[in-house]
PDB file of C-alpha atoms in Angstrom:
ATOM      1  CA  UNK A   1     -49.420 -17.470  -0.596  1.00 79.00           C
ATOM      2  CA  UNK A   2     -49.262 -21.612  -0.668  1.00 82.00           C
ATOM      3  CA  UNK A   3     -45.822 -22.330  -1.225  1.00 83.00           C
ATOM      4  CA  UNK A   4     -45.394 -19.802   1.929  1.00 86.00           C
ATOM      5  CA  UNK A   5     -47.473 -21.610   4.142  1.00 87.00           C
ATOM      6  CA  UNK A   6     -46.162 -24.926   3.471  1.00 86.00           C
ATOM      7  CA  UNK A   7     -42.796 -23.077   4.310  1.00 87.00           C
ATOM      8  CA  UNK A   8     -43.878 -22.003   7.390  1.00 90.00           C
ATOM      9  CA  UNK A   9     -45.140 -25.592   8.655  1.00 88.00           C
ATOM     10  CA  UNK A  10     -41.644 -26.281   7.930  1.00 87.00           C
ATOM     11  CA  UNK A  11     -39.793 -23.878   9.128  1.00 91.00           C
ATOM     12  CA  UNK A  12     -42.358 -24.550  12.590  1.00 92.00           C
ATOM     13  CA  UNK A  13     -41.489 -28.047  12.620  1.00 89.00           C
ATOM     14  CA  UNK A  14     -37.584 -26.950  11.569  1.00 88.00           C
ATOM     15  CA  UNK A  15     -36.821 -25.074  14.533  1.00 92.00           C
ATOM     16  CA  UNK A  16     -39.028 -26.930  17.445  1.00 92.00           C
ATOM     17  CA  UNK A  17     -36.304 -28.600  18.827  1.00 91.00           C
ATOM     18  CA  UNK A  18     -35.678 -25.028  20.675  1.00 93.00           C
ATOM     19  CA  UNK A  19     -38.487 -24.495  23.027  1.00 93.00           C
ATOM     20  CA  UNK A  20     -39.014 -28.533  23.393  1.00 93.00           C
ATOM     21  CA  UNK A  21     -34.979 -28.026  25.047  1.00 92.00           C
ATOM     22  CA  UNK A  22     -36.049 -24.246  26.986  1.00 92.00           C
ATOM     23  CA  UNK A  23     -39.393 -26.664  28.188  1.00 94.00           C
ATOM     24  CA  UNK A  24     -37.454 -29.832  29.253  1.00 91.00           C
ATOM     25  CA  UNK A  25     -34.525 -26.917  30.944  1.00 90.00           C
ATOM     26  CA  UNK A  26     -37.543 -26.614  33.412  1.00 91.00           C
ATOM     27  CA  UNK A  27     -37.461 -30.267  34.338  1.00 89.00           C
ATOM     28  CA  UNK A  28     -40.464 -31.237  31.987  1.00 93.00           C
ATOM     29  CA  UNK A  29     -39.814 -34.284  29.534  1.00 93.00           C
ATOM     30  CA  UNK A  30     -40.654 -33.704  26.283  1.00 93.00           C
ATOM     31  CA  UNK A  31     -43.109 -36.760  26.326  1.00 95.00           C
ATOM     32  CA  UNK A  32     -44.713 -35.168  28.717  1.00 95.00           C
ATOM     33  CA  UNK A  33     -44.819 -31.902  26.554  1.00 94.00           C
ATOM     34  CA  UNK A  34     -46.393 -33.302  23.724  1.00 94.00           C
ATOM     35  CA  UNK A  35     -49.426 -35.041  25.631  1.00 95.00           C
ATOM     36  CA  UNK A  36     -50.347 -32.124  27.397  1.00 94.00           C
ATOM     37  CA  UNK A  37     -49.863 -29.574  24.417  1.00 94.00           C
ATOM     38  CA  UNK A  38     -51.825 -31.865  22.258  1.00 94.00           C
ATOM     39  CA  UNK A  39     -54.657 -32.334  24.853  1.00 95.00           C
ATOM     40  CA  UNK A  40     -55.012 -29.026  24.674  1.00 93.00           C
ATOM     41  CA  UNK A  41     -55.686 -28.853  21.503  1.00 93.00           C
ATOM     42  CA  UNK A  42     -57.895 -31.714  20.857  1.00 93.00           C
ATOM     43  CA  UNK A  43     -60.140 -30.839  23.445  1.00 94.00           C
ATOM     44  CA  UNK A  44     -60.381 -27.149  21.974  1.00 92.00           C
ATOM     45  CA  UNK A  45     -60.394 -28.377  18.173  1.00 91.00           C
ATOM     46  CA  UNK A  46     -63.306 -30.905  19.585  1.00 90.00           C
ATOM     47  CA  UNK A  47     -65.080 -28.741  21.544  1.00 91.00           C
ATOM     48  CA  UNK A  48     -65.732 -25.612  18.624  1.00 89.00           C
ATOM     49  CA  UNK A  49     -65.370 -28.229  15.630  1.00 87.00           C
ATOM     50  CA  UNK A  50     -68.139 -30.786  17.246  1.00 89.00           C
ATOM     51  CA  UNK A  51     -69.224 -31.968  13.345  1.00 90.00           C
ATOM     52  CA  UNK A  52     -65.464 -33.315  13.454  1.00 89.00           C
ATOM     53  CA  UNK A  53     -66.267 -36.412  15.384  1.00 91.00           C
ATOM     54  CA  UNK A  54     -68.795 -37.381  12.821  1.00 90.00           C
ATOM     55  CA  UNK A  55     -65.936 -37.910  10.253  1.00 89.00           C
ATOM     56  CA  UNK A  56     -64.702 -41.294  12.851  1.00 92.00           C
ATOM     57  CA  UNK A  57     -67.971 -43.141  12.282  1.00 90.00           C
ATOM     58  CA  UNK A  58     -67.857 -42.694   8.420  1.00 90.00           C
ATOM     59  CA  UNK A  59     -64.305 -43.696   7.959  1.00 92.00           C
ATOM     60  CA  UNK A  60     -63.096 -46.107  10.973  1.00 90.00           C
ATOM     61  CA  UNK A  61     -58.965 -46.136   9.805  1.00 91.00           C
ATOM     62  CA  UNK A  62     -59.216 -42.651  10.785  1.00 93.00           C
ATOM     63  CA  UNK A  63     -57.975 -43.953  14.708  1.00 94.00           C
ATOM     64  CA  UNK A  64     -55.017 -45.625  12.612  1.00 93.00           C
ATOM     65  CA  UNK A  65     -53.973 -42.276  11.522  1.00 92.00           C
ATOM     66  CA  UNK A  66     -54.030 -40.716  14.729  1.00 94.00           C
ATOM     67  CA  UNK A  67     -51.586 -43.536  16.841  1.00 95.00           C
ATOM     68  CA  UNK A  68     -49.562 -43.224  13.435  1.00 92.00           C
ATOM     69  CA  UNK A  69     -49.182 -39.183  13.877  1.00 91.00           C
ATOM     70  CA  UNK A  70     -48.890 -39.897  17.470  1.00 94.00           C
ATOM     71  CA  UNK A  71     -46.070 -42.389  17.236  1.00 94.00           C
ATOM     72  CA  UNK A  72     -44.760 -39.573  14.525  1.00 91.00           C
ATOM     73  CA  UNK A  73     -44.236 -36.630  17.273  1.00 93.00           C
ATOM     74  CA  UNK A  74     -43.366 -38.724  20.320  1.00 94.00           C
ATOM     75  CA  UNK A  75     -40.738 -40.682  18.235  1.00 93.00           C
ATOM     76  CA  UNK A  76     -40.014 -36.595  16.689  1.00 93.00           C
ATOM     77  CA  UNK A  77     -39.802 -34.571  19.820  1.00 93.00           C
ATOM     78  CA  UNK A  78     -38.239 -37.035  22.064  1.00 93.00           C
ATOM     79  CA  UNK A  79     -35.207 -37.210  19.702  1.00 92.00           C
ATOM     80  CA  UNK A  80     -34.673 -33.496  19.027  1.00 90.00           C
ATOM     81  CA  UNK A  81     -34.541 -32.839  22.529  1.00 90.00           C
ATOM     82  CA  UNK A  82     -31.979 -35.009  23.820  1.00 87.00           C
ATOM     83  CA  UNK A  83     -29.852 -35.333  20.527  1.00 84.00           C
ATOM     84  CA  UNK A  84     -28.017 -33.926  17.820  1.00 83.00           C
ATOM     85  CA  UNK A  85     -30.760 -32.011  15.853  1.00 86.00           C
ATOM     86  CA  UNK A  86     -29.351 -32.509  12.151  1.00 84.00           C
ATOM     87  CA  UNK A  87     -29.103 -36.484  12.504  1.00 83.00           C
ATOM     88  CA  UNK A  88     -32.501 -36.748  13.806  1.00 86.00           C
ATOM     89  CA  UNK A  89     -33.706 -34.553  11.286  1.00 86.00           C
ATOM     90  CA  UNK A  90     -32.206 -36.392   8.179  1.00 83.00           C
ATOM     91  CA  UNK A  91     -32.891 -39.957   9.701  1.00 85.00           C
ATOM     92  CA  UNK A  92     -36.538 -39.065   9.750  1.00 86.00           C
ATOM     93  CA  UNK A  93     -36.247 -38.387   6.263  1.00 79.00           C
ATOM     94  CA  UNK A  94     -35.882 -41.492   5.185  1.00 76.00           C
ATOM     95  CA  UNK A  95     -39.606 -41.327   3.303  1.00 67.00           C
ATOM     96  CA  UNK A  96     -38.199 -43.082   0.203  1.00 66.00           C
ATOM     97  CA  UNK A  97     -37.481 -46.026   2.229  1.00 74.00           C
ATOM     98  CA  UNK A  98     -40.043 -46.628   4.195  1.00 78.00           C
ATOM     99  CA  UNK A  99     -42.623 -45.392   1.695  1.00 72.00           C
ATOM    100  CA  UNK A 100     -41.419 -47.714  -1.074  1.00 75.00           C
ATOM    101  CA  UNK A 101     -41.299 -50.495   1.511  1.00 79.00           C
ATOM    102  CA  UNK A 102     -45.281 -49.973   2.730  1.00 77.00           C
ATOM    103  CA  UNK A 103     -46.458 -48.925  -0.611  1.00 72.00           C
ATOM    104  CA  UNK A 104     -45.211 -52.543  -1.189  1.00 78.00           C
ATOM    105  CA  UNK A 105     -46.475 -54.167   1.218  1.00 79.00           C
ATOM    106  CA  UNK A 106     -49.725 -52.167   2.013  1.00 72.00           C
ATOM    107  CA  UNK A 107     -51.099 -51.039  -1.187  1.00 67.00           C
ATOM    108  CA  UNK A 108     -49.474 -53.222  -3.434  1.00 73.00           C
ATOM    109  CA  UNK A 109     -47.320 -51.571  -4.890  1.00 72.00           C
ATOM    110  CA  UNK A 110     -44.277 -53.364  -6.846  1.00 77.00           C
ATOM    111  CA  UNK A 111     -41.317 -51.135  -6.328  1.00 74.00           C
ATOM    112  CA  UNK A 112     -39.562 -50.115  -9.844  1.00 78.00           C
ATOM    113  CA  UNK A 113     -35.993 -50.157 -10.664  1.00 79.00           C
ATOM    114  CA  UNK A 114     -36.449 -45.811  -9.712  1.00 78.00           C
ATOM    115  CA  UNK A 115     -37.748 -47.181  -6.338  1.00 75.00           C
ATOM    116  CA  UNK A 116     -35.165 -49.318  -5.588  1.00 80.00           C
ATOM    117  CA  UNK A 117     -32.652 -46.896  -6.992  1.00 83.00           C
ATOM    118  CA  UNK A 118     -33.938 -44.368  -4.564  1.00 77.00           C
ATOM    119  CA  UNK A 119     -33.634 -46.722  -1.606  1.00 77.00           C
ATOM    120  CA  UNK A 120     -30.258 -47.133  -2.658  1.00 82.00           C
ATOM    121  CA  UNK A 121     -29.273 -43.559  -2.511  1.00 80.00           C
ATOM    122  CA  UNK A 122     -31.414 -43.106   0.391  1.00 77.00           C
ATOM    123  CA  UNK A 123     -29.391 -45.883   2.262  1.00 80.00           C
ATOM    124  CA  UNK A 124     -26.007 -44.893   1.099  1.00 83.00           C
ATOM    125  CA  UNK A 125     -26.876 -41.556   2.770  1.00 79.00           C
ATOM    126  CA  UNK A 126     -27.949 -42.948   6.097  1.00 77.00           C
ATOM    127  CA  UNK A 127     -24.880 -44.804   6.148  1.00 79.00           C
ATOM    128  CA  UNK A 128     -22.441 -42.135   5.688  1.00 80.00           C
ATOM    129  CA  UNK A 129     -23.847 -39.878   8.147  1.00 75.00           C
ATOM    130  CA  UNK A 130     -23.992 -42.761  11.213  1.00 73.00           C
ATOM    131  CA  UNK A 131     -20.612 -44.230  10.228  1.00 71.00           C
ATOM    132  CA  UNK A 132     -18.940 -41.943  12.957  1.00 66.00           C
ATOM    133  CA  UNK A 133     -15.201 -42.659  13.640  1.00 67.00           C
ATOM    134  CA  UNK A 134     -14.733 -45.288  15.375  1.00 65.00           C
ATOM    135  CA  UNK A 135     -17.453 -47.359  14.938  1.00 62.00           C
ATOM    136  CA  UNK A 136     -17.530 -50.702  13.278  1.00 59.00           C
ATOM    137  CA  UNK A 137     -21.016 -50.389  11.220  1.00 61.00           C
ATOM    138  CA  UNK A 138     -23.159 -47.735   9.877  1.00 59.00           C
ATOM    139  CA  UNK A 139     -25.918 -48.347  12.512  1.00 66.00           C
ATOM    140  CA  UNK A 140     -28.147 -45.865  14.913  1.00 71.00           C
ATOM    141  CA  UNK A 141     -25.488 -45.673  18.054  1.00 73.00           C
ATOM    142  CA  UNK A 142     -27.910 -43.638  20.442  1.00 83.00           C
ATOM    143  CA  UNK A 143     -31.564 -42.916  21.259  1.00 89.00           C
ATOM    144  CA  UNK A 144     -32.200 -40.027  19.797  1.00 89.00           C
ATOM    145  CA  UNK A 145     -30.901 -41.800  16.230  1.00 87.00           C
ATOM    146  CA  UNK A 146     -33.365 -44.900  16.957  1.00 90.00           C
ATOM    147  CA  UNK A 147     -35.935 -42.320  17.859  1.00 92.00           C
ATOM    148  CA  UNK A 148     -35.363 -40.442  14.775  1.00 90.00           C
ATOM    149  CA  UNK A 149     -35.262 -43.522  12.863  1.00 89.00           C
ATOM    150  CA  UNK A 150     -38.614 -44.762  14.158  1.00 91.00           C
ATOM    151  CA  UNK A 151     -40.736 -41.661  14.332  1.00 91.00           C
ATOM    152  CA  UNK A 152     -39.197 -41.706  10.214  1.00 86.00           C
ATOM    153  CA  UNK A 153     -40.616 -45.118   9.606  1.00 88.00           C
ATOM    154  CA  UNK A 154     -44.288 -43.574  11.782  1.00 88.00           C
ATOM    155  CA  UNK A 155     -44.322 -40.425   9.236  1.00 84.00           C
ATOM    156  CA  UNK A 156     -44.706 -42.858   6.124  1.00 81.00           C
ATOM    157  CA  UNK A 157     -47.155 -44.792   7.806  1.00 85.00           C
ATOM    158  CA  UNK A 158     -48.744 -41.276   8.350  1.00 84.00           C
ATOM    159  CA  UNK A 159     -48.892 -40.439   4.562  1.00 78.00           C
ATOM    160  CA  UNK A 160     -50.043 -44.011   3.304  1.00 79.00           C
ATOM    161  CA  UNK A 161     -53.107 -43.569   6.291  1.00 83.00           C
ATOM    162  CA  UNK A 162     -53.802 -40.041   4.611  1.00 81.00           C
ATOM    163  CA  UNK A 163     -53.308 -41.336   1.087  1.00 77.00           C
ATOM    164  CA  UNK A 164     -56.516 -44.068   2.365  1.00 81.00           C
ATOM    165  CA  UNK A 165     -58.402 -41.437   4.068  1.00 85.00           C
ATOM    166  CA  UNK A 166     -58.314 -39.043   1.032  1.00 80.00           C
ATOM    167  CA  UNK A 167     -62.233 -38.758   1.096  1.00 87.00           C
ATOM    168  CA  UNK A 168     -62.405 -38.162   5.047  1.00 87.00           C
ATOM    169  CA  UNK A 169     -63.098 -34.361   5.955  1.00 87.00           C
ATOM    170  CA  UNK A 170     -60.154 -32.501   6.954  1.00 82.00           C
ATOM    171  CA  UNK A 171     -60.961 -31.390  10.188  1.00 88.00           C
ATOM    172  CA  UNK A 172     -61.773 -35.140  11.130  1.00 91.00           C
ATOM    173  CA  UNK A 173     -57.680 -36.031  10.023  1.00 89.00           C
ATOM    174  CA  UNK A 174     -56.878 -33.097  12.278  1.00 89.00           C
ATOM    175  CA  UNK A 175     -58.456 -34.091  15.154  1.00 92.00           C
ATOM    176  CA  UNK A 176     -57.604 -38.053  14.884  1.00 93.00           C
ATOM    177  CA  UNK A 177     -53.585 -36.526  14.590  1.00 91.00           C
ATOM    178  CA  UNK A 178     -54.398 -34.128  17.681  1.00 93.00           C
ATOM    179  CA  UNK A 179     -56.361 -36.892  19.699  1.00 95.00           C
ATOM    180  CA  UNK A 180     -53.905 -39.764  18.363  1.00 95.00           C
ATOM    181  CA  UNK A 181     -50.417 -37.057  19.720  1.00 95.00           C
ATOM    182  CA  UNK A 182     -52.024 -37.078  23.220  1.00 95.00           C
ATOM    183  CA  UNK A 183     -52.827 -40.453  23.700  1.00 96.00           C
ATOM    184  CA  UNK A 184     -49.549 -42.082  22.150  1.00 96.00           C
ATOM    185  CA  UNK A 185     -47.632 -38.624  24.377  1.00 96.00           C
ATOM    186  CA  UNK A 186     -49.750 -40.044  27.599  1.00 95.00           C
ATOM    187  CA  UNK A 187     -49.424 -43.643  27.889  1.00 96.00           C
ATOM    188  CA  UNK A 188     -45.565 -43.372  27.423  1.00 95.00           C
ATOM    189  CA  UNK A 189     -44.882 -40.222  29.450  1.00 95.00           C
ATOM    190  CA  UNK A 190     -47.508 -42.143  32.310  1.00 95.00           C
ATOM    191  CA  UNK A 191     -44.970 -45.345  31.460  1.00 93.00           C
ATOM    192  CA  UNK A 192     -41.614 -43.685  31.748  1.00 92.00           C
ATOM    193  CA  UNK A 193     -42.888 -41.566  34.988  1.00 93.00           C
ATOM    194  CA  UNK A 194     -44.249 -45.118  36.217  1.00 92.00           C
ATOM    195  CA  UNK A 195     -40.874 -46.743  36.156  1.00 91.00           C
ATOM    196  CA  UNK A 196     -38.784 -43.580  37.353  1.00 87.00           C
ATOM    197  CA  UNK A 197     -37.405 -42.614  34.044  1.00 85.00           C
ATOM    198  CA  UNK A 198     -37.981 -39.230  34.550  1.00 85.00           C
ATOM    199  CA  UNK A 199     -39.818 -37.054  36.341  1.00 86.00           C
ATOM    200  CA  UNK A 200     -43.723 -36.441  37.166  1.00 85.00           C
ATOM    201  CA  UNK A 201     -44.906 -32.692  35.519  1.00 87.00           C
ATOM    202  CA  UNK A 202     -45.948 -32.005  39.394  1.00 84.00           C
ATOM    203  CA  UNK A 203     -42.661 -31.090  39.823  1.00 85.00           C
ATOM    204  CA  UNK A 204     -41.897 -28.483  36.931  1.00 83.00           C
ATOM    205  CA  UNK A 205     -40.792 -25.891  37.336  1.00 84.00           C
ATOM    206  CA  UNK A 206     -43.762 -23.355  36.335  1.00 83.00           C
ATOM    207  CA  UNK A 207     -42.121 -21.287  33.866  1.00 84.00           C
ATOM    208  CA  UNK A 208     -42.676 -24.004  30.997  1.00 88.00           C
ATOM    209  CA  UNK A 209     -45.844 -22.961  30.839  1.00 88.00           C
ATOM    210  CA  UNK A 210     -44.972 -19.718  28.096  1.00 89.00           C
ATOM    211  CA  UNK A 211     -43.322 -21.746  26.257  1.00 92.00           C
ATOM    212  CA  UNK A 212     -45.721 -24.514  25.714  1.00 91.00           C
ATOM    213  CA  UNK A 213     -48.100 -22.257  25.255  1.00 92.00           C
ATOM    214  CA  UNK A 214     -46.121 -20.419  22.078  1.00 92.00           C
ATOM    215  CA  UNK A 215     -45.607 -24.224  20.914  1.00 92.00           C
ATOM    216  CA  UNK A 216     -49.010 -25.332  21.296  1.00 90.00           C
ATOM    217  CA  UNK A 217     -49.803 -22.014  18.849  1.00 92.00           C
ATOM    218  CA  UNK A 218     -47.428 -22.917  16.779  1.00 92.00           C
ATOM    219  CA  UNK A 219     -48.451 -26.169  15.885  1.00 88.00           C
ATOM    220  CA  UNK A 220     -51.818 -25.021  15.225  1.00 86.00           C
ATOM    221  CA  UNK A 221     -50.843 -22.683  12.715  1.00 89.00           C
ATOM    222  CA  UNK A 222     -48.617 -25.335  11.426  1.00 87.00           C
ATOM    223  CA  UNK A 223     -51.711 -27.541  10.641  1.00 79.00           C
ATOM    224  CA  UNK A 224     -53.019 -25.010   9.300  1.00 81.00           C
ATOM    225  CA  UNK A 225     -50.671 -24.014   6.799  1.00 86.00           C
ATOM    226  CA  UNK A 226     -50.326 -27.526   5.791  1.00 79.00           C
ATOM    227  CA  UNK A 227     -53.747 -27.707   5.194  1.00 71.00           C
ATOM    228  CA  UNK A 228     -54.114 -24.784   3.414  1.00 81.00           C
ATOM    229  CA  UNK A 229     -50.670 -25.735   1.037  1.00 79.00           C
ATOM    230  CA  UNK A 230     -51.097 -29.201  -0.001  1.00 71.00           C
ATOM    231  CA  UNK A 231     -54.573 -28.959  -1.120  1.00 66.00           C
ATOM    232  CA  UNK A 232     -53.339 -25.769  -3.384  1.00 75.00           C
ATOM    233  CA  UNK A 233     -49.550 -27.528  -4.513  1.00 72.00           C
ATOM    234  CA  UNK A 234     -48.937 -30.797  -6.554  1.00 67.00           C
ATOM    235  CA  UNK A 235     -47.979 -33.505  -4.475  1.00 60.00           C
ATOM    236  CA  UNK A 236     -44.155 -33.363  -6.168  1.00 59.00           C
ATOM    237  CA  UNK A 237     -44.144 -29.465  -5.118  1.00 67.00           C
ATOM    238  CA  UNK A 238     -45.311 -30.037  -1.852  1.00 70.00           C
ATOM    239  CA  UNK A 239     -43.017 -32.581  -0.362  1.00 68.00           C
ATOM    240  CA  UNK A 240     -39.869 -30.512  -1.908  1.00 71.00           C
ATOM    241  CA  UNK A 241     -40.814 -27.342  -0.016  1.00 78.00           C
ATOM    242  CA  UNK A 242     -41.167 -29.436   3.136  1.00 78.00           C
ATOM    243  CA  UNK A 243     -38.128 -30.738   2.994  1.00 77.00           C
ATOM    244  CA  UNK A 244     -36.993 -27.237   3.963  1.00 81.00           C
ATOM    245  CA  UNK A 245     -37.295 -27.912   7.717  1.00 84.00           C
ATOM    246  CA  UNK A 246     -33.878 -29.816   7.033  1.00 82.00           C
ATOM    247  CA  UNK A 247     -32.244 -26.515   6.087  1.00 83.00           C
ATOM    248  CA  UNK A 248     -34.473 -24.751   9.010  1.00 88.00           C
ATOM    249  CA  UNK A 249     -33.351 -27.447  11.523  1.00 87.00           C
ATOM    250  CA  UNK A 250     -29.461 -27.829  10.526  1.00 84.00           C
ATOM    251  CA  UNK A 251     -29.373 -23.942  10.247  1.00 86.00           C
ATOM    252  CA  UNK A 252     -30.251 -22.861  13.415  1.00 87.00           C
ATOM    253  CA  UNK A 253     -29.098 -26.056  15.698  1.00 85.00           C
ATOM    254  CA  UNK A 254     -25.717 -25.826  13.956  1.00 82.00           C
ATOM    255  CA  UNK A 255     -25.496 -21.820  15.128  1.00 83.00           C
ATOM    256  CA  UNK A 256     -27.315 -22.243  18.505  1.00 84.00           C
ATOM    257  CA  UNK A 257     -24.755 -25.725  19.462  1.00 78.00           C
ATOM    258  CA  UNK A 258     -27.130 -27.830  19.011  1.00 70.00           C
ATOM    259  CA  UNK A 259     -25.292 -30.159  16.347  1.00 73.00           C
ATOM    260  CA  UNK A 260     -22.181 -30.815  14.673  1.00 71.00           C
ATOM    261  CA  UNK A 261     -21.450 -29.950  10.571  1.00 74.00           C
ATOM    262  CA  UNK A 262     -18.880 -31.747   9.045  1.00 76.00           C
ATOM    263  CA  UNK A 263     -18.419 -32.629   5.726  1.00 79.00           C
ATOM    264  CA  UNK A 264     -19.689 -36.367   6.469  1.00 76.00           C
ATOM    265  CA  UNK A 265     -22.736 -34.957   7.571  1.00 77.00           C
ATOM    266  CA  UNK A 266     -23.027 -33.086   4.556  1.00 81.00           C
ATOM    267  CA  UNK A 267     -22.371 -35.597   2.057  1.00 84.00           C
ATOM    268  CA  UNK A 268     -24.574 -37.973   3.766  1.00 80.00           C
ATOM    269  CA  UNK A 269     -27.469 -35.611   4.406  1.00 78.00           C
ATOM    270  CA  UNK A 270     -27.111 -34.490   0.620  1.00 82.00           C
ATOM    271  CA  UNK A 271     -27.576 -38.191  -0.472  1.00 82.00           C
ATOM    272  CA  UNK A 272     -30.730 -38.241   1.902  1.00 78.00           C
ATOM    273  CA  UNK A 273     -32.334 -35.320   0.542  1.00 78.00           C
ATOM    274  CA  UNK A 274     -31.194 -36.270  -3.203  1.00 81.00           C
ATOM    275  CA  UNK A 275     -33.179 -39.428  -2.458  1.00 78.00           C
ATOM    276  CA  UNK A 276     -36.519 -37.678  -0.915  1.00 74.00           C
ATOM    277  CA  UNK A 277     -36.815 -34.694  -3.807  1.00 76.00           C
ATOM    278  CA  UNK A 278     -36.473 -37.908  -6.341  1.00 77.00           C
ATOM    279  CA  UNK A 279     -38.886 -39.354  -4.170  1.00 72.00           C
ATOM    280  CA  UNK A 280     -41.234 -36.046  -4.955  1.00 67.00           C
ATOM    281  CA  UNK A 281     -41.060 -35.994  -8.787  1.00 72.00           C
ATOM    282  CA  UNK A 282     -41.121 -39.804  -9.549  1.00 65.00           C
ATOM    283  CA  UNK A 283     -44.320 -41.093 -11.343  1.00 55.00           C
ATOM    284  CA  UNK A 284     -46.309 -43.218  -8.646  1.00 50.00           C
ATOM    285  CA  UNK A 285     -47.965 -46.275 -10.167  1.00 48.00           C
ATOM    286  CA  UNK A 286     -51.451 -47.049 -11.116  1.00 45.00           C
ATOM    287  CA  UNK A 287     -53.044 -49.617  -8.900  1.00 44.00           C
ATOM    288  CA  UNK A 288     -55.048 -51.840 -10.816  1.00 42.00           C
ATOM    289  CA  UNK A 289     -58.064 -51.378  -8.621  1.00 40.00           C
ATOM    290  CA  UNK A 290     -58.048 -47.551  -9.184  1.00 40.00           C
ATOM    291  CA  UNK A 291     -57.410 -48.157 -12.990  1.00 33.00           C
ATOM    292  CA  UNK A 292     -60.845 -49.768 -13.223  1.00 33.00           C
ATOM    293  CA  UNK A 293     -62.575 -46.645 -10.904  1.00 30.00           C
ATOM    294  CA  UNK A 294     -61.128 -44.090 -12.885  1.00 33.00           C
ATOM    295  CA  UNK A 295     -62.323 -42.155 -15.568  1.00 35.00           C
ATOM    296  CA  UNK A 296     -61.328 -42.867 -19.403  1.00 34.00           C
ATOM    297  CA  UNK A 297     -60.147 -39.361 -19.280  1.00 35.00           C
TER     298      UNK A 297
END
């Protein structure tokens, strides 16, 4: 059951691009979609689980977690609506690179030889994916590419924040993430509308409401599945199962014409996924302060 729960979570995120595109087809920008969905979820959870607010007083880092989750969702949801879904998901999963750098800078975990090898493997995969025919350098060439990279970085920051907040109640962490998604998406959406980059949600056709309700329900279910599965499986097993999102996204987007699959994407994607799997099973060095507080056993 825990493994199935994580697979369901990965499936929701792997195919979320489709309802986002359906909603965009009705004239509602993905930033406004993200804002409205997560605002509704945050308000509902804040009312039904009022005790979850108490965690914010005890754990001041919860707003940081919320902002990181917000940037992650804004970047990912916007990218998969606008660009090639497979490229975006692969760039999003640059976890070996960002995790090593952030753990070194924020947690004092110096990278091992194996960690540097995983970084090199992931970067090689990214270079293969981005080196399109006619491109001089393998760098992100479009807004969706950059958003995918930024969302992956935000995801790494989210994971670092979750490690720091592992003692916080699960409901408080979830509420912080929902609120952060609503806030970051709301600020970005209002800014984009004010600058004329996209229309106000008031001008969208009403057909988006059904898709938004379906997507919001799926996000809540996915969060519950993640909390259930991750609490009952090892971190390495959780990380590997979550990589099935790449499979769900690739199959669904190629089948529905939202992405192109060629040998270059297959080779580069395989290197990125291999680096992520390697990172999932790698031993994490124990920090000095953790050794001092750990049990002799």
